[in-house]
XYZ file of C-alpha atoms in Angstrom:
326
model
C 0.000 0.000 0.000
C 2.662 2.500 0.246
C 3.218 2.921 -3.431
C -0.447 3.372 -3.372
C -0.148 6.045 -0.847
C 2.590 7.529 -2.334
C 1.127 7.613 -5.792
C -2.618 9.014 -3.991
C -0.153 12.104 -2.536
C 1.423 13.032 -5.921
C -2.234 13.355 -7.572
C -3.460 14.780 -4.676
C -0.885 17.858 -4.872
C -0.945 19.296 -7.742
C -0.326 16.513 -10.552
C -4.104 16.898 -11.393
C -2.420 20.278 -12.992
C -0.519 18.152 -14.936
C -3.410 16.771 -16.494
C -4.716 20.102 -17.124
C -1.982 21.445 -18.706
C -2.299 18.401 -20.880
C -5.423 20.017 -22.150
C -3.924 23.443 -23.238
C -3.154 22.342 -26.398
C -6.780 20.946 -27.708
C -8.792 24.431 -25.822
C -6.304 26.510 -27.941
C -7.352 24.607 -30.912
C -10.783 25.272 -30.083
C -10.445 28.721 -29.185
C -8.969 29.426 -32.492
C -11.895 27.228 -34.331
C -14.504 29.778 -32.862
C -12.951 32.376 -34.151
C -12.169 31.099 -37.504
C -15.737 30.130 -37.864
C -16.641 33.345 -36.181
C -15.412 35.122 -39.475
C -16.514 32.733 -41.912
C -19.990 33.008 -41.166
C -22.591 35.273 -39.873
C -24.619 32.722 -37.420
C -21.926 30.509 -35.871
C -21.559 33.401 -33.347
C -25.113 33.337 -31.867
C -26.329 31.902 -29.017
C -29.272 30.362 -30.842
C -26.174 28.315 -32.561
C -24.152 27.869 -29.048
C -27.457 26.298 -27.566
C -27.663 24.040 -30.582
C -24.460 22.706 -30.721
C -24.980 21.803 -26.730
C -27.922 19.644 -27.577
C -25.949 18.372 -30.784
C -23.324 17.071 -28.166
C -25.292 15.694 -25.296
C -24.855 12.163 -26.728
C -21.501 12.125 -27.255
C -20.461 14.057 -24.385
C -22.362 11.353 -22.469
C -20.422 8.202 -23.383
C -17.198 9.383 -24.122
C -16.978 10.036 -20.184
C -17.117 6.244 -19.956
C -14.673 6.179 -22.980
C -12.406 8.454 -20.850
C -12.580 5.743 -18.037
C -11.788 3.125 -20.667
C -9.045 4.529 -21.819
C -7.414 5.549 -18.828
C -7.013 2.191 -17.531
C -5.158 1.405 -21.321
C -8.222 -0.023 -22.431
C -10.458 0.828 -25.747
C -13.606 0.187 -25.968
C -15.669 -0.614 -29.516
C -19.170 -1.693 -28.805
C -20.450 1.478 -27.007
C -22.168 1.815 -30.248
C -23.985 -0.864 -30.063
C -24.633 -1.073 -26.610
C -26.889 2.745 -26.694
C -28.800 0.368 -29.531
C -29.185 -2.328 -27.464
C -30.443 -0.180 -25.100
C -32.889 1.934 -26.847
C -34.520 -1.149 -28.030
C -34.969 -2.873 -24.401
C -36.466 0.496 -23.476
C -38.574 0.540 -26.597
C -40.364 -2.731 -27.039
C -40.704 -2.966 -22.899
C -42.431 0.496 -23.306
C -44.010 0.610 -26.468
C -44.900 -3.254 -27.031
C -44.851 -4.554 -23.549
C -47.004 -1.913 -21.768
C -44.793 -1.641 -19.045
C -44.199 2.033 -17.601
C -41.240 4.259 -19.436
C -39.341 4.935 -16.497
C -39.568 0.424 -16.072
C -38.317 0.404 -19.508
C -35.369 2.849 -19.021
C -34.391 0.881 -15.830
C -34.224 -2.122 -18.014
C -32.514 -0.811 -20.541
C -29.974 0.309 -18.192
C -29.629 -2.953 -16.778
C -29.020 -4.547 -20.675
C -25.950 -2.365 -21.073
C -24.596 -2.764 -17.896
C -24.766 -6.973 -19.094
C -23.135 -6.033 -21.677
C -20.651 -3.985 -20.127
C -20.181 -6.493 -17.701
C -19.787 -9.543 -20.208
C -16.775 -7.396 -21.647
C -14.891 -6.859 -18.275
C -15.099 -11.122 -17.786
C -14.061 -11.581 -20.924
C -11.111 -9.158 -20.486
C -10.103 -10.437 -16.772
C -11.123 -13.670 -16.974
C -10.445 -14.868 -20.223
C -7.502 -12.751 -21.222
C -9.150 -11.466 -24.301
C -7.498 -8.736 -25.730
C -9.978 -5.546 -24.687
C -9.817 -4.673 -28.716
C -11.180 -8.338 -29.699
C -13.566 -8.754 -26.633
C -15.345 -5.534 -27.404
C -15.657 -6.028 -31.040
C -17.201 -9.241 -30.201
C -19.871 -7.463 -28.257
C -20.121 -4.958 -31.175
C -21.463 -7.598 -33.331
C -23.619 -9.296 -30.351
C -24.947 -6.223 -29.288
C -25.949 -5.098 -32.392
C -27.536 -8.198 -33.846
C -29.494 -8.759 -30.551
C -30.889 -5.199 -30.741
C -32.157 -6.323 -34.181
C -33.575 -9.265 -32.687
C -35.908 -7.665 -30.051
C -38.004 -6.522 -32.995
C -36.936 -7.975 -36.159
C -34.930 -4.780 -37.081
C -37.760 -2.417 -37.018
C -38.231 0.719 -35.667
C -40.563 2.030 -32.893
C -41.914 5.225 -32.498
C -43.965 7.105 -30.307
C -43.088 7.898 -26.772
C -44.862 10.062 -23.854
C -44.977 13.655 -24.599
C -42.800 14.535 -21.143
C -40.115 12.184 -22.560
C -39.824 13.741 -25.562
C -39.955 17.103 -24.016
C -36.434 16.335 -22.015
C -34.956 17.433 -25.327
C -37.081 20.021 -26.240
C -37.866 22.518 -23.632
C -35.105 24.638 -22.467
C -35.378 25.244 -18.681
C -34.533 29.162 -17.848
C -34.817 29.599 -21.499
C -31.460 28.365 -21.962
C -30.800 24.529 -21.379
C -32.835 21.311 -22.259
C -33.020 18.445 -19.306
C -30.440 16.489 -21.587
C -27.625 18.901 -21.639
C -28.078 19.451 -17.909
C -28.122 15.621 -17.645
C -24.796 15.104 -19.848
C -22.962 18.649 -17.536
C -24.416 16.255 -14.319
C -22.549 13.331 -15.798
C -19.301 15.156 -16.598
C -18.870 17.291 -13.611
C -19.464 14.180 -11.295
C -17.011 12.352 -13.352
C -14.149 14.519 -13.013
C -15.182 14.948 -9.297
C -14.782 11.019 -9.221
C -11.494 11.145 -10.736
C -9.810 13.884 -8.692
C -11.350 13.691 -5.546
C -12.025 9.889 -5.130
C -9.139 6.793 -4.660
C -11.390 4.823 -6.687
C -10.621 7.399 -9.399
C -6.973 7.874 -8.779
C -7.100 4.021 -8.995
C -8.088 5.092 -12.907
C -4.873 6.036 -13.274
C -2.500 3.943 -11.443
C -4.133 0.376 -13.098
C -3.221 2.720 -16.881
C 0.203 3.387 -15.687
C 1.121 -0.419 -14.793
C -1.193 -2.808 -13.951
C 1.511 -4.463 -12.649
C 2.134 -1.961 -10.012
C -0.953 -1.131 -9.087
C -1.537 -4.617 -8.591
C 1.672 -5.148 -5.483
C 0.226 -1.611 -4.784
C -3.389 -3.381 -3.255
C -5.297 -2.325 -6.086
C -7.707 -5.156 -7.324
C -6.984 -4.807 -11.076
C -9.885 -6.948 -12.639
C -12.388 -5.529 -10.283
C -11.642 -1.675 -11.651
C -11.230 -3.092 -14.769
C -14.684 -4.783 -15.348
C -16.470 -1.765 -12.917
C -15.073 0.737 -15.997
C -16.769 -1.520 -18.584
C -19.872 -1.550 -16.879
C -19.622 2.680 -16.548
C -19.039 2.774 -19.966
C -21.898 0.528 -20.910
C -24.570 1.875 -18.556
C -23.229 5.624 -19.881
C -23.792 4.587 -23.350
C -27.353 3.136 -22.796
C -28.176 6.573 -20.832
C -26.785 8.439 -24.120
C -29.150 6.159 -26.376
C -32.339 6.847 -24.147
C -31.101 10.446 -24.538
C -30.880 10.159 -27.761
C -34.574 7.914 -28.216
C -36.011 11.294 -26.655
C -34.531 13.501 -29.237
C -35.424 11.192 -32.040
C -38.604 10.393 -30.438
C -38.035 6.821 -31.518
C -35.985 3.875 -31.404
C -34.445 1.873 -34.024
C -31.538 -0.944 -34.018
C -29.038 0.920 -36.312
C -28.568 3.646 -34.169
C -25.223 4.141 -33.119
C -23.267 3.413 -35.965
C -20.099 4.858 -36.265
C -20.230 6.443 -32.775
C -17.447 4.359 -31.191
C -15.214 6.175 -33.561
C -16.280 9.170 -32.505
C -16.295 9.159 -29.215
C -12.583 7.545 -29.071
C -12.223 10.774 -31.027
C -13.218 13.217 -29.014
C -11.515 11.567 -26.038
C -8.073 11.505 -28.150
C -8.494 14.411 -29.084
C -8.974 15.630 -25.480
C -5.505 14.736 -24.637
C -6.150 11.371 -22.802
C -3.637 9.095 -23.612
C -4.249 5.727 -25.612
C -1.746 3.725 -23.432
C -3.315 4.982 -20.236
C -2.968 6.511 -17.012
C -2.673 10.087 -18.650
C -5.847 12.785 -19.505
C -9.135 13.478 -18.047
C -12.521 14.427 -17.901
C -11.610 17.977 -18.984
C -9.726 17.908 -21.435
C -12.384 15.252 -23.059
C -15.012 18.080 -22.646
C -12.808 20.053 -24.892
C -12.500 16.848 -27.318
C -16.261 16.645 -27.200
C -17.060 20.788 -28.184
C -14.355 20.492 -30.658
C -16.066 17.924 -32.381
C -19.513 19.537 -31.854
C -18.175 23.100 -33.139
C -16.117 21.213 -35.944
C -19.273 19.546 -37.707
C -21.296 22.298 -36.689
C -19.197 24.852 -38.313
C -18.574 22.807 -41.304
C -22.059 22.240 -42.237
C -22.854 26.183 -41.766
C -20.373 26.776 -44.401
C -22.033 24.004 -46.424
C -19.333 21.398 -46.593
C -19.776 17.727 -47.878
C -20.986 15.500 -45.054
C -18.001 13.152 -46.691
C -15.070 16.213 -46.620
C -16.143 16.111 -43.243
C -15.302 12.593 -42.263
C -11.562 13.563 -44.044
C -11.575 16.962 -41.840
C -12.318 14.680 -38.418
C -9.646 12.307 -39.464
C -7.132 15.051 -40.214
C -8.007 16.191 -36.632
C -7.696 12.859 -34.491
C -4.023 12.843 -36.985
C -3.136 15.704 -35.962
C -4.244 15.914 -32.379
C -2.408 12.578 -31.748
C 0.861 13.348 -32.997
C 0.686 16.839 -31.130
C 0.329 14.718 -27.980
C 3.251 12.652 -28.761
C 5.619 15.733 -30.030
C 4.885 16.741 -26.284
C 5.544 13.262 -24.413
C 8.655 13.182 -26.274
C 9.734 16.784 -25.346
C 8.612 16.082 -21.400
């Protein structure tokens, strides 16, 4: 335990600023996209726009805090995608076809990603599957049982208040959704700099190994983070089921990508045990402002997959040029 101890006083004063600084980089970079975009067009700077580009993020900003997790312990994580399906689905047909209450079906669809989630950890811990291979696994299972629950169709139709969590904007400024994904991220970065559990985060991404003389039970963190990550992707999809106002089985596609994106981009580091919640925030708006600005000034919707790319390029080899230089 004294490693532990040792390692719990270095976090605890002051080398959370480390983790800030390693965030200067990607807020400068979106600093200097507001005010490119600023100039290239008249109604990026509004806050009609700013409010928009809040909700546009909700989802995201939702599950790549459990991406952040992920990755901190030198993880990755694939089947988020398919696990907000998964869940939308389970809430859907116990809702729609069922009968059962909404709030019932949203605890149940909770309790499908967490399976899901947990299914990943076992296979990781247990089985010694790689984390890349076990999750794409679940990818595919996820995804086909999703399809299963009701033969690939959609379902639509949900209780006006539901629906309205996206919608109306409390004070005249923020939907129930974006105040759900701030709830999410503020408690998560409390978690990570205030808790042991969370400075465990980052002692199991430096060396397992270490952590592991240090008293830290590695495959109990380790399946407990796939289980966050799961659970925070099936709150994104029922997030996202009230601002579609339906469900359907393909949703999700792609957004793995994405949200490894926005965490990369962030400044968390893909061998682990480096970045945080904040600097993922800024990952998240930079994405959010990036596609937002781009389709304001008309841009394909495929030159904007090549933009991303050149982004998560470019924001990955910034972070090593500065590793190297440390």
């Amino acid at each position: 335990m004294v490693a532990l101890d040792i390692n719990e006083q270095r976090l605890s004063s002051g080398a959370w600023l480390g983790k800030l600084k390693g965030a200067t980089g990607p807020l400068v970079g979106l600093l200097a996209l507001c005010i490119f975009l600023s100039f290239s067009t008249d109604t990026f700077l509004s806050v009609r726009n700013g409010l928009n580009i809040l909700d546009q993020i909700t989802v995201l900003g939702i599950m790549a805090v459990g991406m952040t997790f992920v990755i901190l312990i030198g993880g990755i994580d694939l089947s988020v995608g398919s696990a907000l399906a998964l869940a939308m689905m389970v809430m859907g047909w116990t809702a729609n076809v069922a009968g059962l209450p909404l709030p019932v079906g949203i605890a149940f669809a909770l309790i499908a990603s967490a399976i899901s989630g947990l299914i990943v950890g076992l296979l990781v811990t247990q089985f010694r599957v790689p984390a890349f291979i076990a999750t794409l696994a679940m990818m595919s299972a996820a995804r086909g049982v999703a399809n299963m629950i009701t033969d690939g169709q959609q379902i639509v139709g949900f209780p006006d208040w539901f629906m309205m969590l996206a919608i109306d904007r409390h004070f005249g400024v923020m939907t129930a959704t974006v105040f759900l994904m701030l709830a999410v991220v503020l408690a998560a970065w409390l978690f990570l700099h205030f808790r042991s559990e969370g400075r465990m985060l980052y002692a199991v991404g430096g060396n397992a190994e270490v952590a592991r003389l240090a008293g830290i039970n590695v495959p109990l963190v380790t399946i407990a983070v796939y289980v966050v990550s799961a659970v925070l992707a099936g709150l994104a999809g029922i997030v996202l089921a009230a601002r579609l106002d339906s469900v359907q089985p393909s949703s999700g596609l792609g957004y793995e990508l994405d949200t490894i994106a926005a965490v990369v981009i962030g400044g968390t580091s893909l061998s682990g045990g480096a970045g945080g919640i904040g600097g993922t925030l800024i990952g998240v708006l930079i994405i959010g402002v990036l596609r937002n600005g781009l389709n304001l000034l008309n841009v394909s919707p495929f030159l904007q997959q090549v933009i991303i790319g050149i982004v998560i390029v470019l924001a990955v080899g910034a972070e090593t040029i500065r590793r190297r230089r440390a």
